Short mmCIF file of C-alpha atoms in Angstrom, two decimals:
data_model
loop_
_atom_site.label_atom_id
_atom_site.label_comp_id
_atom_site.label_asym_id
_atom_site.label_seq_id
_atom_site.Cartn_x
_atom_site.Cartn_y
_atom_site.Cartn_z
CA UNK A 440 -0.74 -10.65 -7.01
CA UNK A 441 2.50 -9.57 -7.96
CA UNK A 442 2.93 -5.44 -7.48
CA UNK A 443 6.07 -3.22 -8.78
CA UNK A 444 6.93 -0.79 -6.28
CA UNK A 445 9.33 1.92 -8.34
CA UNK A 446 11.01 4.55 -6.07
CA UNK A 447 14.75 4.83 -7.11
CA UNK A 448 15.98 7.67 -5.29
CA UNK A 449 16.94 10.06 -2.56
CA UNK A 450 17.67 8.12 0.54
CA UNK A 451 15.36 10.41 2.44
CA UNK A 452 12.22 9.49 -0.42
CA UNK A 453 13.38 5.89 0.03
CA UNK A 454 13.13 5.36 3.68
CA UNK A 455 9.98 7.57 2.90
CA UNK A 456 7.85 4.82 0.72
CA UNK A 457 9.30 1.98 3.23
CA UNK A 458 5.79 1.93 5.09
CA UNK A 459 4.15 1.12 1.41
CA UNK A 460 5.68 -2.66 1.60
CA UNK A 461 3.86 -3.17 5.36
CA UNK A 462 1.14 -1.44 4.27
CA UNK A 463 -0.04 -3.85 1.06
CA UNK A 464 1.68 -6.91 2.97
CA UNK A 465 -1.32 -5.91 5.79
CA UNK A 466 -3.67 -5.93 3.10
CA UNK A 467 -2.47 -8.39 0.67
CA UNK A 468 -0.54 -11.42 2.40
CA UNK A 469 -0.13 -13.49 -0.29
CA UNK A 470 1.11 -10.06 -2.42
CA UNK A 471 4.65 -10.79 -4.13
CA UNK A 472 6.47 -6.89 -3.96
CA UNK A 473 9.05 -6.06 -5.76
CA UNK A 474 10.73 -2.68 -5.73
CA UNK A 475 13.03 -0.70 -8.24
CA UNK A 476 15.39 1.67 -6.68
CA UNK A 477 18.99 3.18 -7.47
CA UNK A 478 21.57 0.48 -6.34
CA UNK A 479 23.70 3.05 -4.36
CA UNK A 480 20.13 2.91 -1.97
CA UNK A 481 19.48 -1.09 -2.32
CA UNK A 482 20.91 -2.55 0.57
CA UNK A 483 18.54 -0.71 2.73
CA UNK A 484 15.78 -2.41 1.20
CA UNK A 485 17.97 -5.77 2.20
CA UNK A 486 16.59 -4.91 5.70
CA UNK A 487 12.69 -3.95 4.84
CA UNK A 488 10.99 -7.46 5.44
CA UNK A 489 8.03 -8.55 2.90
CA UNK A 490 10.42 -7.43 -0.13
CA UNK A 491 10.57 -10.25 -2.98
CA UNK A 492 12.90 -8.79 -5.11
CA UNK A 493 15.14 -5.61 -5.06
CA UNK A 494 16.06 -4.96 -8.46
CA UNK A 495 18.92 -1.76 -8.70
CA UNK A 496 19.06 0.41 -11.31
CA UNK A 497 21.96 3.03 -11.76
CA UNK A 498 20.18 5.84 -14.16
CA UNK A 499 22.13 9.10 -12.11
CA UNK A 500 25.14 7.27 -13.79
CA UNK A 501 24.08 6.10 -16.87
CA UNK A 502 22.95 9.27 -17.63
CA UNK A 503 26.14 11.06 -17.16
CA UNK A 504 27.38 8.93 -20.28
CA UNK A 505 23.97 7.70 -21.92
CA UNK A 506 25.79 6.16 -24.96
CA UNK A 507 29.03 4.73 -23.90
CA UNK A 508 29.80 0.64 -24.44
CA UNK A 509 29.46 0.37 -20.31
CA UNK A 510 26.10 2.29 -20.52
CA UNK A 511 24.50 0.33 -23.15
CA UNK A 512 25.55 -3.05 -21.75
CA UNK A 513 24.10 -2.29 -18.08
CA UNK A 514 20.93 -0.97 -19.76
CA UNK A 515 20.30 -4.01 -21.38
CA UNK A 516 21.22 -6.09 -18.05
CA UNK A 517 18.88 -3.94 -16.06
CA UNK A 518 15.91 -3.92 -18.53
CA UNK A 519 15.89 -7.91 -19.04
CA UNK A 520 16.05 -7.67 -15.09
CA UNK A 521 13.32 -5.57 -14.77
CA UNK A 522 11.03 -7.70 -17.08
CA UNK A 523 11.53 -11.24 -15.86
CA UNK A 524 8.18 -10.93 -14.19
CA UNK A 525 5.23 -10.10 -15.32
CA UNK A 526 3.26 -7.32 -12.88
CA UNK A 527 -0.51 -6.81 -12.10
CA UNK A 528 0.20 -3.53 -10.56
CA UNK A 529 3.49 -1.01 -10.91
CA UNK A 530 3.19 1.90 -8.62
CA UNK A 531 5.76 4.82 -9.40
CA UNK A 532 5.81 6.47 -6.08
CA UNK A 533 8.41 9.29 -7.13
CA UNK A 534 6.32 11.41 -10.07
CA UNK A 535 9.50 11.89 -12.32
CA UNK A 536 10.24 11.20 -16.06
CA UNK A 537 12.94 8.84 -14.88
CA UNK A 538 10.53 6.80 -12.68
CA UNK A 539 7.84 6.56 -15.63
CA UNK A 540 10.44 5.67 -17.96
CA UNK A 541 11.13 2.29 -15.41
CA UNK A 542 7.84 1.72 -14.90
CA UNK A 543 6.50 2.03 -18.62
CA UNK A 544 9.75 -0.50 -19.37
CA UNK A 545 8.06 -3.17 -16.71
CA UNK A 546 5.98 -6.17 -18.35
CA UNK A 547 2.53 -5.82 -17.39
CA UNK A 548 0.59 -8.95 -16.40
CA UNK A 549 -3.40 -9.54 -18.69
CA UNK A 550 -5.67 -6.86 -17.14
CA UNK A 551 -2.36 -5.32 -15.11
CA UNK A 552 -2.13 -1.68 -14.77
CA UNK A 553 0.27 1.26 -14.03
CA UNK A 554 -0.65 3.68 -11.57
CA UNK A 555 0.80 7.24 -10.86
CA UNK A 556 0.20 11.00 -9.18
CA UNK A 557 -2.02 12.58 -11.53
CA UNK A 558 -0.38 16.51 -9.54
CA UNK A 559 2.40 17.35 -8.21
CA UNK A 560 2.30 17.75 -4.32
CA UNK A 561 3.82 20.76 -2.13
CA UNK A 562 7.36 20.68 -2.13
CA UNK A 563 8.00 17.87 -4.00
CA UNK A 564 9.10 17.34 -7.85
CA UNK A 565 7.10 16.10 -10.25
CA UNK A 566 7.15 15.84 -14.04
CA UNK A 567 4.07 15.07 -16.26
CA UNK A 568 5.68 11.92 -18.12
CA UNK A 569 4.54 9.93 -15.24
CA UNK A 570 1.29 10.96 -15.69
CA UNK A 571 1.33 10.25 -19.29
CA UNK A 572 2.50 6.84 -19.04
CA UNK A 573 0.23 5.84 -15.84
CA UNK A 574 -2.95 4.03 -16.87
CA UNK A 575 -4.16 5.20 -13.69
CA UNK A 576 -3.45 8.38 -12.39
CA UNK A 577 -4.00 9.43 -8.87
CA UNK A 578 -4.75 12.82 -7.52
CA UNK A 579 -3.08 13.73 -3.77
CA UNK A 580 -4.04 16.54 -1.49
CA UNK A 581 -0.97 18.90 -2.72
CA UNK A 582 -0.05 19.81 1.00
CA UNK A 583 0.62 16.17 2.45
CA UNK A 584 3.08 14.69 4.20
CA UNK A 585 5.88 12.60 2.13
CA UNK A 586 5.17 9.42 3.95
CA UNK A 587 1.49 9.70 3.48
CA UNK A 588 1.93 10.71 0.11
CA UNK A 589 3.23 7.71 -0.81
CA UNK A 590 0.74 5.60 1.39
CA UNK A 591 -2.19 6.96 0.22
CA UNK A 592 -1.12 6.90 -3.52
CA UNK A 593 -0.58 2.53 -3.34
CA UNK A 594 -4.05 2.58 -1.19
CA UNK A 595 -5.65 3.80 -3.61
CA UNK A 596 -4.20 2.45 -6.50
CA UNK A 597 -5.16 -1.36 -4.82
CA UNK A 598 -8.34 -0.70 -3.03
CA UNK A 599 -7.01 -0.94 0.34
CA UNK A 600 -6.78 1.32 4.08
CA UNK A 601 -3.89 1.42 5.89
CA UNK A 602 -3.51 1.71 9.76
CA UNK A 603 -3.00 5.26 11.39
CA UNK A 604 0.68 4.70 12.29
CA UNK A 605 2.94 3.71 9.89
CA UNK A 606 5.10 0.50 10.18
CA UNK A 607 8.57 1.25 8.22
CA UNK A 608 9.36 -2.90 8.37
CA UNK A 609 13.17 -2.49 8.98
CA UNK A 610 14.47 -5.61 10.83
CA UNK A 611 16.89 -5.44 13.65
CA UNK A 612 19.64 -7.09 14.30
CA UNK A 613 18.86 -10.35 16.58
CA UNK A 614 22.86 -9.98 17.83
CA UNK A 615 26.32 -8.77 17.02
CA UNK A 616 27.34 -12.44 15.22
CA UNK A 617 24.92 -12.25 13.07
CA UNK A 618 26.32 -9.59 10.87
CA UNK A 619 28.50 -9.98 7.82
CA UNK A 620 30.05 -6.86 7.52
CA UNK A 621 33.59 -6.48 8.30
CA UNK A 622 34.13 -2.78 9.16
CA UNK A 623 31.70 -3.03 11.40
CA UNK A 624 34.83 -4.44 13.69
CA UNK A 625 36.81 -1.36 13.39
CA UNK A 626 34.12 0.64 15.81
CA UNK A 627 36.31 0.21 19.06
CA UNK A 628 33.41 0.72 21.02
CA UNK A 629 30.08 -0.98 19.70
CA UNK A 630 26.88 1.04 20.16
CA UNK A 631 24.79 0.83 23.66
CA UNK A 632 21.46 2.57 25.05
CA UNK A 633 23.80 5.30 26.36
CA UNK A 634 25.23 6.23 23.05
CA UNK A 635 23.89 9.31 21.15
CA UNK A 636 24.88 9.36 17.05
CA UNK A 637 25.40 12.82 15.48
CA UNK A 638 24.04 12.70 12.04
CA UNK A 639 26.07 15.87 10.63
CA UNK A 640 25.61 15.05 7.40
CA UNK A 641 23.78 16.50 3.96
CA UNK A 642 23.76 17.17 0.34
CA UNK A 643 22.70 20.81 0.86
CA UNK A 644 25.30 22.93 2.87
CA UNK A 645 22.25 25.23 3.47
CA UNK A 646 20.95 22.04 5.78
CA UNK A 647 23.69 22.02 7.54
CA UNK A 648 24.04 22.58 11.87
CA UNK A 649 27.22 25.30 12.57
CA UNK A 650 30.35 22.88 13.95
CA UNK A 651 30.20 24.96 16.90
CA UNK A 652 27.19 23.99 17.83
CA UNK A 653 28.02 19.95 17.63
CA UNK A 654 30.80 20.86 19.70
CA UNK A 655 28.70 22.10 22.19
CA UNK A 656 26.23 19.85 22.37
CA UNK A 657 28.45 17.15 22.16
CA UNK A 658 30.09 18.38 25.54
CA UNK A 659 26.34 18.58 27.34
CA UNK A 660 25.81 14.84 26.08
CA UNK A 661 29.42 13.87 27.46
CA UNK A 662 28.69 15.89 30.72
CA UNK A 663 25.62 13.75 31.46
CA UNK A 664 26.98 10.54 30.71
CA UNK A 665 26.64 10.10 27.33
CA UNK A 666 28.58 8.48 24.43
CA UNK A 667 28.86 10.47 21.04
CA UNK A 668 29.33 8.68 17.47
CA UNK A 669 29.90 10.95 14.55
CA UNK A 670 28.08 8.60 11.79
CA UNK A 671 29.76 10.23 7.99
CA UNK A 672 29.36 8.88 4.02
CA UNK A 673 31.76 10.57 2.49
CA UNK A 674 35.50 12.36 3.19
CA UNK A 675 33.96 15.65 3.61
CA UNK A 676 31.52 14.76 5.95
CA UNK A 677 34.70 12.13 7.69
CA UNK A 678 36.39 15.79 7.90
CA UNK A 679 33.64 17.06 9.44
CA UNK A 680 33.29 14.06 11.98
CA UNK A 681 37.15 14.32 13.33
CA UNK A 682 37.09 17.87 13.70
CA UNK A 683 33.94 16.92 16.16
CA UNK A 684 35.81 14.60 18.26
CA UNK A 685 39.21 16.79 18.04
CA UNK A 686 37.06 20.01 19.78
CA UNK A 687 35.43 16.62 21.98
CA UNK A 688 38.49 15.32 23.10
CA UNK A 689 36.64 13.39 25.18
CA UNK A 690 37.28 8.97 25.80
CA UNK A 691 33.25 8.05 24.93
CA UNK A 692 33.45 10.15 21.20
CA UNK A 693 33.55 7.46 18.35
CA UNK A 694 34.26 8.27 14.46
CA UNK A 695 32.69 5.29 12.65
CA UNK A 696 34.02 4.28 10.06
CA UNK A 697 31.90 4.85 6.82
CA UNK A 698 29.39 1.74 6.24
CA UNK A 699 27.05 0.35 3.90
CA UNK A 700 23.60 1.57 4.46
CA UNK A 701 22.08 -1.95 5.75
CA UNK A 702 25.12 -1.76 8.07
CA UNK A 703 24.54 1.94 9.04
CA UNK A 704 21.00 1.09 9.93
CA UNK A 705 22.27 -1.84 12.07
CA UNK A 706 24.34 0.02 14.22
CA UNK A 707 22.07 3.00 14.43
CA UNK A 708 19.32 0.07 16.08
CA UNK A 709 21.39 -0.45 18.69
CA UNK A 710 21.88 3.29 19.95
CA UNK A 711 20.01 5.05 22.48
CA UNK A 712 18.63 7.82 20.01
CA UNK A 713 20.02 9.92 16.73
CA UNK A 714 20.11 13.94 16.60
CA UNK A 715 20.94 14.91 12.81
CA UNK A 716 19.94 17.63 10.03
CA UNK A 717 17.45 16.83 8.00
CA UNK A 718 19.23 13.96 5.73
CA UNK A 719 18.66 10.70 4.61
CA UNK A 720 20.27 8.86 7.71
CA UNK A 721 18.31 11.00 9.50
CA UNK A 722 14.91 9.48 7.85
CA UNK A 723 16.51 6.10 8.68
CA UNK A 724 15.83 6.84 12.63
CA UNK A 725 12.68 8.06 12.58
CA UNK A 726 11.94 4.42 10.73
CA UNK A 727 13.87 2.74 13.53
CA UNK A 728 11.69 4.57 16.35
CA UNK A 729 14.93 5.76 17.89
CA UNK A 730 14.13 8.97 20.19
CA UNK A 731 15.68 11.44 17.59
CA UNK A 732 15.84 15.33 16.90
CA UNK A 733 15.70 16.53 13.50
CA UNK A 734 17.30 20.28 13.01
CA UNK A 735 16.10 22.01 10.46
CA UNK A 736 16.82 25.89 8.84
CA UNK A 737 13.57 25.95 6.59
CA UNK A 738 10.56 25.58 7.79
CA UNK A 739 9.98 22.34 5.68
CA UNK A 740 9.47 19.47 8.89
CA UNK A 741 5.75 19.27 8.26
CA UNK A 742 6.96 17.78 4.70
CA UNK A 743 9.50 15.38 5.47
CA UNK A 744 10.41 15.57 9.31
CA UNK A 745 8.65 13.70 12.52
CA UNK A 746 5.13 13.35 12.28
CA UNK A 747 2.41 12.99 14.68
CA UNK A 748 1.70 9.56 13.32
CA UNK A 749 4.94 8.01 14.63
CA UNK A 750 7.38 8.27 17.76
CA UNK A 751 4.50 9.34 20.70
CA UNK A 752 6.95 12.38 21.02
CA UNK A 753 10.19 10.43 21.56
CA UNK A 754 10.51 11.85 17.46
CA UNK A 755 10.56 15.78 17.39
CA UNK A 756 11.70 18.11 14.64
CA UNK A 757 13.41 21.88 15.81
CA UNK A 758 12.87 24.75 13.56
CA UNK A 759 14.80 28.22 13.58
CA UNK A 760 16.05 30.34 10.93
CA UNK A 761 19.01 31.21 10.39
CA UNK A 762 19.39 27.62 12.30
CA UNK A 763 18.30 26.24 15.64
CA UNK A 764 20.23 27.00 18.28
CA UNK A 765 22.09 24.36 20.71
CA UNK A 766 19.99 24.55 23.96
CA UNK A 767 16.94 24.81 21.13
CA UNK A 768 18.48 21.08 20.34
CA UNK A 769 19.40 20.26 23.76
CA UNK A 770 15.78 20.49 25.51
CA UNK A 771 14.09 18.78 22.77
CA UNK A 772 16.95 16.02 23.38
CA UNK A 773 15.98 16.25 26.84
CA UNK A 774 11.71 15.67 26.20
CA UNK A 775 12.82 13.25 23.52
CA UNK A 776 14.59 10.70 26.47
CA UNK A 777 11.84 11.62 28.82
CA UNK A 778 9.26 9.68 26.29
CA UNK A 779 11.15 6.30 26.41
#
């Protein structure tokens, strides 16, 4: 059977639908997946294991300039792409008239079908296209979980359960030699158990932990022992990570340099545990089962933070408003390392 996974974007909903490919590889061994996604997010998929094909798509850029010579040409590329094979199934997990569009443009195998959310869920967007262009449409409990969301929605769609706790299939690197990318080199000081990665980083400032607070933090971690890396993606956040380590001033703190996603995910394996705003990277170490605190502002963790089906409480969300505060952080650190 050859299945069409389509889930192109954020890097939060990506890592999200990960347990979708262990799920129907459980239930379907001989199952050829395939998966659609927006290239800036593909080589994370390069580490989820069971993946045939990973076929990018770039449709935030396209649309900026929807008929320019570039535009057209890496249309076409992506479309004749996108139809080599011929699927029984195409899932869009995401609900959005840019998912339905890809998976209305995918070749359907004789007797194939396309299946979709028939509602839109708490929280979450959703536009009726991909209900339109879904053969099968598939109504979700409207307060659920992202991860089961997605779960339940390619369950049902292929007749199949799925295990209590999800499996997010990201392989780990065996050793250091093994890896191809160069700038992972320029860390000075490669990851260990006793290192602790800050992930400061989001696309809402309203998601964001106070500097101060990182500062302090950072000094309890140093104080017991600890080693801080300040993981970034872009030259704000960079700015955000040196100002970190300048307040530090402390031997252990390490800047990273910026890294590809598969990369990022590599070095995060090899930490001791991950305390970040809620963010994609984030996401990515609650898939690793690192012990990890995720700080959020809004009460939204019951959505897309920690659940009870994963981490046996080495994975714990904090919730304040205006923000959590740093000993909030700190304890749940503390009950976080006491679980491993």
């Amino acid at each position: 059977m050859k299945i069409l996974v389509v889930k192109l974007s954020s890097l939060g909903d990506v890592v999200h639908a990960l347990p979708v490919v262990q799920d129907i590889r459980a239930a379907m061994p001989d199952a050829q997946i395939d998966w659609v996604v927006e290239k800036a997010f593909a080589s994370l998929l390069s580490k989820c294991g069971g993946l045939q094909r990973v076929i990018p798509c770039e449709i935030r850029r396209w649309r900026k300039s929807p008929f320019s010579a570039a535009t057209r040409s890496e249309w076409r590329a992506f479309r004749a792409d996108l139809q080599r094979e011929a699927y029984d199934a195409v899932i869009d997990l995401q609900g959005l008239t840019k998912s339905a569009l890809v998976a209305r443009l995918a070749t359907l195998a004789p007797g194939g079908k396309r299946y979709a959310l028939a509602n839109q869920t708490e929280g979450s967007g959703y536009e009726a296209p991909t209900r339109w262009v879904a053969d099968v449409a598939i109504r979700m409990e409207p307060r659920i979980h992202a991860v089961q969301r997605s779960r339940e929605l390619a369950a049902r769609a292929l007749g199949y359960t799925f295990a209590p706790v999800p499996d997010f299939g990201l392989k780990r690197p065996k050793d250091r030699v093994e890896k191809a990318q160069p700038a992972i080199e320029n860390i000075a000081n490669y990851p260990s158990p006793d290192t602790v990665v800050f992930v400061h980083g989001t696309s809402r400032a309203d998601k964001e932990w106070p500097l101060d607070h990182w500062v302090a933090l950072g000094r309890q971690l140093d104080a017991a022992g600890c080693k801080v890396a300040l993981a970034h993606g872009n030259a704000k956040e960079l700015a955000t990570s040196q100002a970190i380590a300048e307040a530090l001033d402390a031997p252990d703190v390490m800047v990273w340099p910026m890294l590809s996603l598969d990369a990022l995910t590599d070095e995060l394996a090899q930490c001791g545990g991950v305390i970040g705003v809620d963010s994609g990277v984030s996401h990515i170490a609650v898939a690793l089962d690192l012990p990890h605190v995720q700080i959020y502002n809004f009460d939204t963790a019951w959505r897309t933070g920690p659940g009870g089906f994963a981490g046996g409480g080495r994975q714990v969300s904090v919730y304040a408003t205006p923000t959590p505060g740093v000993q909030a952080v700190w304890q749940a650190w503390l009950g976080c390392r006491g679980k491993v």
